[in-house]
CSV table of C-alpha atoms in Angstrom, one decimal:
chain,number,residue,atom,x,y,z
O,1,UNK,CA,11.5,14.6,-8.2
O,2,UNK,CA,9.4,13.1,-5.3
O,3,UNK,CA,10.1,15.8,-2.4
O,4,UNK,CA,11.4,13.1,-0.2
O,5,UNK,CA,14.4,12.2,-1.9
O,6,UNK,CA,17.4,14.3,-2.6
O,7,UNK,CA,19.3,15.7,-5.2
O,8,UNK,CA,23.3,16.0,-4.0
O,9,UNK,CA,24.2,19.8,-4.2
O,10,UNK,CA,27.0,18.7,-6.9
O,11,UNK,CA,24.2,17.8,-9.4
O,12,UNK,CA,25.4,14.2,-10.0
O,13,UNK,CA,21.8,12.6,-9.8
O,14,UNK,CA,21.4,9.5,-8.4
O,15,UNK,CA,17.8,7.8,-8.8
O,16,UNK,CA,16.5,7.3,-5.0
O,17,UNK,CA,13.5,5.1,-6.8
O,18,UNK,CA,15.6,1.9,-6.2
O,19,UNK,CA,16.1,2.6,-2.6
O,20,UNK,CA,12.8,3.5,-1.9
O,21,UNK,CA,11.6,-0.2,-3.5
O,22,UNK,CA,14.3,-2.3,-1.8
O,23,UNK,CA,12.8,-0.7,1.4
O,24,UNK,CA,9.4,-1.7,1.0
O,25,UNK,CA,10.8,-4.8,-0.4
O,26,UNK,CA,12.5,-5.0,2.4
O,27,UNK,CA,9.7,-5.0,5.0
O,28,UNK,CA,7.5,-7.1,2.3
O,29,UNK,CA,10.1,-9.8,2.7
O,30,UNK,CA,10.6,-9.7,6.5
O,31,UNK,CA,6.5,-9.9,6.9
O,32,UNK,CA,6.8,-12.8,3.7
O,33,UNK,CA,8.7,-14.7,6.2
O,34,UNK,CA,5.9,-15.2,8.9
O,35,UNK,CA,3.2,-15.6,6.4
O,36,UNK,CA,5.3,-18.8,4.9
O,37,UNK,CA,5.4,-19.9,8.2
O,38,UNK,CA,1.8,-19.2,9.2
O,39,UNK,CA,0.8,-20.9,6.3
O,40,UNK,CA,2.0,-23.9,6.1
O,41,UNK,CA,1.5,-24.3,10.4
O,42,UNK,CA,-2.5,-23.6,9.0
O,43,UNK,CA,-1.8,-26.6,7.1
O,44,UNK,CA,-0.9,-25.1,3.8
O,45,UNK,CA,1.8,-27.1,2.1
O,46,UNK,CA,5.0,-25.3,1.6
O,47,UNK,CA,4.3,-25.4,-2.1
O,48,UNK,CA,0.9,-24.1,-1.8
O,49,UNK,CA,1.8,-21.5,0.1
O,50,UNK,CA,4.7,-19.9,-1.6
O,51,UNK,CA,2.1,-20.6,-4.9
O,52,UNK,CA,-0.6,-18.6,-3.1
O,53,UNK,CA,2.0,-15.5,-2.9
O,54,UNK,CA,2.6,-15.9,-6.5
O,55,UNK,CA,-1.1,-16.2,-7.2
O,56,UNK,CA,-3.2,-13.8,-4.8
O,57,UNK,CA,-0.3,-11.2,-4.1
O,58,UNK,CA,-2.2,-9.2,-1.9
O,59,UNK,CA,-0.3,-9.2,1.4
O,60,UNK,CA,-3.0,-8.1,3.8
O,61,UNK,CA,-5.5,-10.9,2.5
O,62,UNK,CA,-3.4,-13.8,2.8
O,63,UNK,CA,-3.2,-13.3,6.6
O,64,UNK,CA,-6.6,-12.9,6.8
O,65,UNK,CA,-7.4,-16.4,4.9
O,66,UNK,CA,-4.7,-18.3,6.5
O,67,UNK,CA,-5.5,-16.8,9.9
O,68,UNK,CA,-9.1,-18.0,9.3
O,69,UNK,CA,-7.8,-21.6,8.2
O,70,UNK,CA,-5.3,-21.4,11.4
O,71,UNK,CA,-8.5,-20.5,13.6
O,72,UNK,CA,-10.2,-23.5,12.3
O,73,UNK,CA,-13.2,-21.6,10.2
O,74,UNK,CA,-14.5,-22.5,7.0
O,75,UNK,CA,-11.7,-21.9,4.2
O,76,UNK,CA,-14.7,-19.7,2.3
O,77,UNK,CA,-14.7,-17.5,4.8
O,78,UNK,CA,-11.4,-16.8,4.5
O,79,UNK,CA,-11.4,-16.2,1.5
O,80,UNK,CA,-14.4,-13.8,1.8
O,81,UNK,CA,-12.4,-11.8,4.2
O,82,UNK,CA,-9.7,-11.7,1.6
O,83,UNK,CA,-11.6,-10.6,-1.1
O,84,UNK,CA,-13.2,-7.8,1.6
O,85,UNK,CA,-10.0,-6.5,2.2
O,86,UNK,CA,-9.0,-6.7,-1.4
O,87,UNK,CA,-11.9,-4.0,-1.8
O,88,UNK,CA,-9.6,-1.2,-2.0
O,89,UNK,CA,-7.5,-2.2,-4.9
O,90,UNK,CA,-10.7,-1.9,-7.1
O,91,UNK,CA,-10.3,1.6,-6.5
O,92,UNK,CA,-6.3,2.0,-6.8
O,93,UNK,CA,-6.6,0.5,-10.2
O,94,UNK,CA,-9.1,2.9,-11.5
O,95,UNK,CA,-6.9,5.9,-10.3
O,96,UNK,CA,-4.3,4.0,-11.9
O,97,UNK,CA,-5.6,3.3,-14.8
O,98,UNK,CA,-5.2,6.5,-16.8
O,99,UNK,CA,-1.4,7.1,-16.3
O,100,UNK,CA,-1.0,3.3,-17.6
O,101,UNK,CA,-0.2,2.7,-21.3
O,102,UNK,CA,-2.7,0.8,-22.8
O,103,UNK,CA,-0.6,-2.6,-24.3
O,104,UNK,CA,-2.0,-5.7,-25.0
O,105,UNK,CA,-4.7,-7.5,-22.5
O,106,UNK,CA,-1.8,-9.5,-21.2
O,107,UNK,CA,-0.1,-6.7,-20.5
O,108,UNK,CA,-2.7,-4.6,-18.6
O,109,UNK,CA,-3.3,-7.7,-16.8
O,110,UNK,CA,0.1,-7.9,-15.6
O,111,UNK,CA,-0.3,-4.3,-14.7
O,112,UNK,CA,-3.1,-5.3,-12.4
O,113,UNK,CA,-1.8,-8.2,-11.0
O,114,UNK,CA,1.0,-5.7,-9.7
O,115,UNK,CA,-1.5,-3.5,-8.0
O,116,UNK,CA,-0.4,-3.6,-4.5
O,117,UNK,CA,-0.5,-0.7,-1.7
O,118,UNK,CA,3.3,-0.3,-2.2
O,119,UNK,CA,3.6,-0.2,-5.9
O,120,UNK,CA,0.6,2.4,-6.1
O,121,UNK,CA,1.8,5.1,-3.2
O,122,UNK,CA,5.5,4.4,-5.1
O,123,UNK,CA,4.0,5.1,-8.5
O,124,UNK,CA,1.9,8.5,-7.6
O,125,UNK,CA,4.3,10.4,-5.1
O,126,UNK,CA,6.7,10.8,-8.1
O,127,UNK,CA,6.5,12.7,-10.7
O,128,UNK,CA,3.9,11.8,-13.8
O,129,UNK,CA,6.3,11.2,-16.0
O,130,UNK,CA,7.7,8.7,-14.3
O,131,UNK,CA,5.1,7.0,-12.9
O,132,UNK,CA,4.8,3.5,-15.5
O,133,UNK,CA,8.5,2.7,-14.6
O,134,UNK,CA,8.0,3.8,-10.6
O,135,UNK,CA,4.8,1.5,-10.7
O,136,UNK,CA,6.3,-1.6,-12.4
O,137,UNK,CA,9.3,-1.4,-10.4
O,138,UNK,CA,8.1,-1.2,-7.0
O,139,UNK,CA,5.1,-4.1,-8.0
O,140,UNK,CA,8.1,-6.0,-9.2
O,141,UNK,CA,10.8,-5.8,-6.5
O,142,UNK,CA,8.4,-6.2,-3.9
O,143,UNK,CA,6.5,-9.2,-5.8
O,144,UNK,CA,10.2,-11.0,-5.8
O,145,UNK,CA,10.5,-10.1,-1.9
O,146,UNK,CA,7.2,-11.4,-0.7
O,147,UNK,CA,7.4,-14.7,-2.8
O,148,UNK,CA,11.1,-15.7,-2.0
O,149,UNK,CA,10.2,-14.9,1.3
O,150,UNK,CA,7.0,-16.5,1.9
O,151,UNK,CA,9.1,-19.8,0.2
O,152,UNK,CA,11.9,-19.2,2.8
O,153,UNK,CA,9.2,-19.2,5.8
O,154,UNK,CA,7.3,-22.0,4.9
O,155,UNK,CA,10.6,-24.6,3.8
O,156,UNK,CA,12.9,-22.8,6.1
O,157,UNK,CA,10.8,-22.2,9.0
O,158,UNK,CA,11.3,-18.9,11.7
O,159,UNK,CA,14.1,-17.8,10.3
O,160,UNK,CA,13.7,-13.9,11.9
O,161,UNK,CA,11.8,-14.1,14.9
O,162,UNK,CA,9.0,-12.2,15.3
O,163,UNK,CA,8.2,-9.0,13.0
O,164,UNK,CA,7.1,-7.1,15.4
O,165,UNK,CA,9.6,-6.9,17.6
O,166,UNK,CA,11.4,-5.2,15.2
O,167,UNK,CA,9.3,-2.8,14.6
O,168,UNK,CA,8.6,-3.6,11.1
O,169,UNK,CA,4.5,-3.3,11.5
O,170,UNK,CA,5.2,0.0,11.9
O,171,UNK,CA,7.8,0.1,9.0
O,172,UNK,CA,4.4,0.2,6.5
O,173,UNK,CA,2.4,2.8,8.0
O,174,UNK,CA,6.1,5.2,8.1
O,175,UNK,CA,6.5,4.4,4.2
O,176,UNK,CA,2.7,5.5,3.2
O,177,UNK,CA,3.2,8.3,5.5
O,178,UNK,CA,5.8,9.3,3.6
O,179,UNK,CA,4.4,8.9,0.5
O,180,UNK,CA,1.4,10.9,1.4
O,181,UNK,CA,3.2,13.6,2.1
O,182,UNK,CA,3.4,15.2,-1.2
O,183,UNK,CA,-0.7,15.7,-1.4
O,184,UNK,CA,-0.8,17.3,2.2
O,185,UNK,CA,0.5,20.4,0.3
O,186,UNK,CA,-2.8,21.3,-1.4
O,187,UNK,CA,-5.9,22.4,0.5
O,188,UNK,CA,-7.9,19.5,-1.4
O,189,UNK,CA,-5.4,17.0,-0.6
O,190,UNK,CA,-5.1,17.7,3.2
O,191,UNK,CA,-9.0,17.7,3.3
O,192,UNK,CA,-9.5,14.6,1.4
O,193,UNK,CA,-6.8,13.0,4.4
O,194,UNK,CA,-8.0,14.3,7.3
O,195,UNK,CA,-11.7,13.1,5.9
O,196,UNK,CA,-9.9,9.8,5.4
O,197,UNK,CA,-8.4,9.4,8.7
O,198,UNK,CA,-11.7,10.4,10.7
O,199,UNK,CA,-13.7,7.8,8.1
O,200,UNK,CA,-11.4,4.8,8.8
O,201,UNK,CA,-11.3,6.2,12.6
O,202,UNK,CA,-14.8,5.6,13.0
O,203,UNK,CA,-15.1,2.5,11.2
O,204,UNK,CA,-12.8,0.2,12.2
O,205,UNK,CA,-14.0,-0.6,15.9
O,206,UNK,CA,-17.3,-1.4,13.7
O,207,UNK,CA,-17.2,-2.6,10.4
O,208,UNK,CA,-15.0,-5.8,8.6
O,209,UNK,CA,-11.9,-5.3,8.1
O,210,UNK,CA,-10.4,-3.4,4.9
O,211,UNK,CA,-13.8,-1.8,4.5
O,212,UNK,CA,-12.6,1.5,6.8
O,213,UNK,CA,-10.2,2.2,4.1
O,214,UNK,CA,-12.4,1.7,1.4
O,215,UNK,CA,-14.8,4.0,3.1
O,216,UNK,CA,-12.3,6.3,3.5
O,217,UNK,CA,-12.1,6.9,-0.5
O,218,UNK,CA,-15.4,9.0,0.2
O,219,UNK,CA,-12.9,11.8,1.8
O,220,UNK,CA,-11.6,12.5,-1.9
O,221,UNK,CA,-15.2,13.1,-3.3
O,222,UNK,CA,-16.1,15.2,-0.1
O,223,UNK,CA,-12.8,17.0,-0.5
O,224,UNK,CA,-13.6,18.1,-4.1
O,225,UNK,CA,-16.2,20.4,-3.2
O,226,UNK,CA,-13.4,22.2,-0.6
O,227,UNK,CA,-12.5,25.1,-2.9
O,228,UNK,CA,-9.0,24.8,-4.3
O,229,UNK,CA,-7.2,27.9,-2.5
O,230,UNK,CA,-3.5,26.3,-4.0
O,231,UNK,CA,-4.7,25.0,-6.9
O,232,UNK,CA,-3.3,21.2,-7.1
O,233,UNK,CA,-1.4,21.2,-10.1
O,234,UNK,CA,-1.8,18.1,-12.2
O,235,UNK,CA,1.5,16.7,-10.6
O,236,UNK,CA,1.2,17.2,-7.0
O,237,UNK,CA,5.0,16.5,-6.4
O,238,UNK,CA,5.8,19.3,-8.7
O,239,UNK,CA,8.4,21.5,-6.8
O,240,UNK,CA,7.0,24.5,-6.2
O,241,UNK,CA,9.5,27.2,-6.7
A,1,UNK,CA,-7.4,-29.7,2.1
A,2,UNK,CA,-10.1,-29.8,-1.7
A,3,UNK,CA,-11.8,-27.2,-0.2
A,4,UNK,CA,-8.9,-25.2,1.2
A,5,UNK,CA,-7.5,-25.3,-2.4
A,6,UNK,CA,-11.0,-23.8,-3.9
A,7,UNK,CA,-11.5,-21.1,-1.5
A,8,UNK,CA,-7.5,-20.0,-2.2
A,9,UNK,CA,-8.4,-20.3,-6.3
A,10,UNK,CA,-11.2,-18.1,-5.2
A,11,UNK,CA,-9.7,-15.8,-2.9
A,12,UNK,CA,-6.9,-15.4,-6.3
A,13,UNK,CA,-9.4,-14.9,-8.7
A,14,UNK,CA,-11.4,-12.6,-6.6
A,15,UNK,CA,-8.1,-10.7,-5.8
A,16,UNK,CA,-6.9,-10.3,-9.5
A,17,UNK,CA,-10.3,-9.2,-10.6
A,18,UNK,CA,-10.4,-6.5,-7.7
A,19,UNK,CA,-6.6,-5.8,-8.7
A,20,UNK,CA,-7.1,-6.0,-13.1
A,21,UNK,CA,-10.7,-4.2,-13.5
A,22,UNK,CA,-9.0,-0.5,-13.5
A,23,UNK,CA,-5.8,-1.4,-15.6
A,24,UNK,CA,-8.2,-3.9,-18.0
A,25,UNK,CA,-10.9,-1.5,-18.4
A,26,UNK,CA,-9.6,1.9,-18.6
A,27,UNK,CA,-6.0,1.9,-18.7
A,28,UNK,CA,-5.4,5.0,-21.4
A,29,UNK,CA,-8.3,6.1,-21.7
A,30,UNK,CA,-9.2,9.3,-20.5
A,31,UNK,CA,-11.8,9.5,-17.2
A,32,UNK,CA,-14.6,11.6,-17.1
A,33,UNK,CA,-13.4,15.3,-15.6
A,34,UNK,CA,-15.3,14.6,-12.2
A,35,UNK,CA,-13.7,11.2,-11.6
A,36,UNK,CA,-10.3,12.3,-12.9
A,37,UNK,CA,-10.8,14.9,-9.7
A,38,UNK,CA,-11.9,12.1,-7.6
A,39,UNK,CA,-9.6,9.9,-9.0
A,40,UNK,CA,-6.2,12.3,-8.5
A,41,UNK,CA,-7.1,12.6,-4.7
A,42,UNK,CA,-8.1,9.1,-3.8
A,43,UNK,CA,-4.7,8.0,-2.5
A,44,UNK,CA,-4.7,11.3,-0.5
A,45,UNK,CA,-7.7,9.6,1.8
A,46,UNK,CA,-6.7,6.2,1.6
A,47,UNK,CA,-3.2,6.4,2.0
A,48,UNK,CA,-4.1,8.4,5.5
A,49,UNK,CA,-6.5,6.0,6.3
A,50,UNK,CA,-3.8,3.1,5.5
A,51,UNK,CA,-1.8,5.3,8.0
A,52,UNK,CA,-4.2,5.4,10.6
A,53,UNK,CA,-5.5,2.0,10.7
A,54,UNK,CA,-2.4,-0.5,10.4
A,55,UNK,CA,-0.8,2.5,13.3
A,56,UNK,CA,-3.5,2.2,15.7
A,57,UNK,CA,-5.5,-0.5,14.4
A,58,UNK,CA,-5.2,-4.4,16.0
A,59,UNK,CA,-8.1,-7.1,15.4
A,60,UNK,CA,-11.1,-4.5,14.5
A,61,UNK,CA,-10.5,-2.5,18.0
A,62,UNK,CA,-8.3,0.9,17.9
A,63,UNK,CA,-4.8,0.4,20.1
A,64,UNK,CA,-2.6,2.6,21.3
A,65,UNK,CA,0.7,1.1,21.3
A,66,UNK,CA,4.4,1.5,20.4
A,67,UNK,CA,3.5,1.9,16.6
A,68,UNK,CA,2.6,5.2,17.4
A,69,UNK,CA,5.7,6.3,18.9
A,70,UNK,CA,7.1,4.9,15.3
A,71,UNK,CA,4.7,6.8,13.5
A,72,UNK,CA,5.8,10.3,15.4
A,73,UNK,CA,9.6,10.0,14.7
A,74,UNK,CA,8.9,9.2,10.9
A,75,UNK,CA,6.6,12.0,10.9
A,76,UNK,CA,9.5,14.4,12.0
A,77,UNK,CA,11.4,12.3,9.4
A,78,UNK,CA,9.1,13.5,6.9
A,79,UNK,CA,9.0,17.1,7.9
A,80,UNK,CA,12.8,17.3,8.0
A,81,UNK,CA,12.6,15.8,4.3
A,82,UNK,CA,14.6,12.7,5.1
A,83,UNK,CA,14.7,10.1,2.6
A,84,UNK,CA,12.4,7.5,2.0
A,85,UNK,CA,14.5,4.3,3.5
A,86,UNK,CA,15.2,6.9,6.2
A,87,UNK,CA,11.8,7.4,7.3
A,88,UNK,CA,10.8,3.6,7.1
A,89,UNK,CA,14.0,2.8,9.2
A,90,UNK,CA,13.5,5.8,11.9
A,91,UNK,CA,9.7,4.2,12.0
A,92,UNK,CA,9.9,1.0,12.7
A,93,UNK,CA,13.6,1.3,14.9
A,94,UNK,CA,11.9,3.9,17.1
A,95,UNK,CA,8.8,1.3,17.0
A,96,UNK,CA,11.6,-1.9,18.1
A,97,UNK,CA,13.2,0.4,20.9
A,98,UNK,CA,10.0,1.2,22.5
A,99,UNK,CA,8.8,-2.5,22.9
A,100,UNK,CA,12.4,-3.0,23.7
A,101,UNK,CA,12.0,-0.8,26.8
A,102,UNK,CA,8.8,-2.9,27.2
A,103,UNK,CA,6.0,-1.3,26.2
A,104,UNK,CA,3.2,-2.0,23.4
């Protein structure tokens, strides 16, 4: 039971995972919206664009490519600053990897190509036993959001308004806060954090983006040499009693 | 628009290769007991820095701006144990208000 979700007092259990996808599917969407817009005012067609969400999935990176087209630059580029901020995801699916069955290369490809910030912070803030269904779902419900969206922007046009003016860049940092929570209740896991947030602190006035939070991934390997005065147990959402 | 169209089959290749390499590779199999450490508190420091860059982050330069404000209310969300939608709702509404009073 992931410690921010709630079991009612009468014991009837009602499974919070499908609110806490719709949400980020939620924000996905409203964020899919601009980038259909963005895209095709780049000079995307709508059709390319809503293919590109189907095709890349990777949020952060399609803004950075089609802001790069949009600016006039070499469409290389953008995709080189895609890729950069794609960095990250090499390492989310090797932490992934061994709580993911091992099906058929189709399959674990399918897995990857649902490797998303959302789908990953969904998938490990719940308990282990859980995690396949939490992963797929999230990669899932979002995937649908940010595609039908991104189709609604760029053949529907501005359908919203601005994002940001309701807040909703702020909706993404408040959901992985939230799902961070659960490792700030080791000693290891608060370490590896704080190490994170100083790294990407530093580095972002300096280096590309995406590679602060790549970077940051260095706090977990600092963190392990932090003796364990709580031990982590292998499920850090375990309720502790 | 060619070239446009082989820098996004690029940008989708290099993306699903980024995205496939751990599930491909290793999904199932057990890691080595040092990276399975490693592995079980990455999110911890990216997550964080995920946090701490798209709150303060804008173009490559730190901000301070109503995002923070967000991010304070959904931490108290998360201390009081609210529910997920619940803290991505108090985030970005306290985040809306405060450029609705006109600032960041």
């Amino acid at each position: 039971m992931s410690p921010f979700s709630r079991t009612p007092r009468d014991g009837s259990r009602r499974d919070p995972l499908l609110g806490e996808a719709l949400a980020l599917a939620a924000a996905v969407s409203a964020y899919g919206l601009s980038y259909g817009v963005l895209a095709t005012a780049a000079g995307l067609s709508p059709l390319v664009a809503t293919g590109s969400s189907v095709v890349v999935f990777a949020g952060s990176a399609q803004f950075a490519f089609v802001g790069v087209l949009a600016a006039g630059g070499n469409p290389l580029t953008g995709a080189l600053s895609g890729v950069l901020l794609n960095l990250r995801y090499l390492a989310f699916g090797f932490a992934m990897a061994p709580h993911l069955p091992r099906g058929s290369l189709p399959r674990r490809m399918l897995d990857g190509h649902l490797m998303i910030d959302e789908s990953v912070a969904l998938a490990l803030a719940g308990p282990r036993h859980d995690l396949v269904r939490r992963f797929r779902l999230a990669g899932l419900a979002v995937g649908v959001g940010w595609v039908a969206a991104t189709a609604l922007g760029a053949y529907g046009g501005q359908l919203l308004g601005d994002p940001r003016a309701l807040g909703l860049d702020a909706a993404f940092p408040a959901g992985f806060l939230a799902l961070l929570a659960p490792w700030l209740r080791s000693r290891q896991g608060r370490v590896a954090a704080l190490l994170g947030v100083a790294i990407a602190l530093a580095l972002t006035p300096v280096a590309p983006p995406g590679i602060p939070v790549v970077a940051a991934a260095l706090g977990a390997v600092i963190a392990l040499r932090v003796p364990a005065a709580n031990r982590p147990t292998d499920d850090p959402t375990e309720e502790r009693p | 628009m060619t070239l446009t169209l082989v820098a996004l089959g690029l940008l989708a290749v290099g993306s699903f290769v980024l995205k496939a390499a751990g599930p491909v590779a290793a999904a199932g199999r057990e890691l080595p007991p040092r990276v399975r450490a490693v592995a079980e508190l990455l999110p911890a420091a990216m997550l964080a820095a995920l946090v701490v860059t798209q709150t303060l982050g804008e173009a490559g330069r730190l901000v301070l701006d109503a995002r923070v404000i967000g991010l304070g209310a959904a931490a108290v969300a998360v201390a009081l144990r609210a529910p997920f939608p619940v803290v991505v709702l108090v985030g970005a509404g306290v985040t809306a208000l405060v450029r609705l009073g006109g600032w960041g």
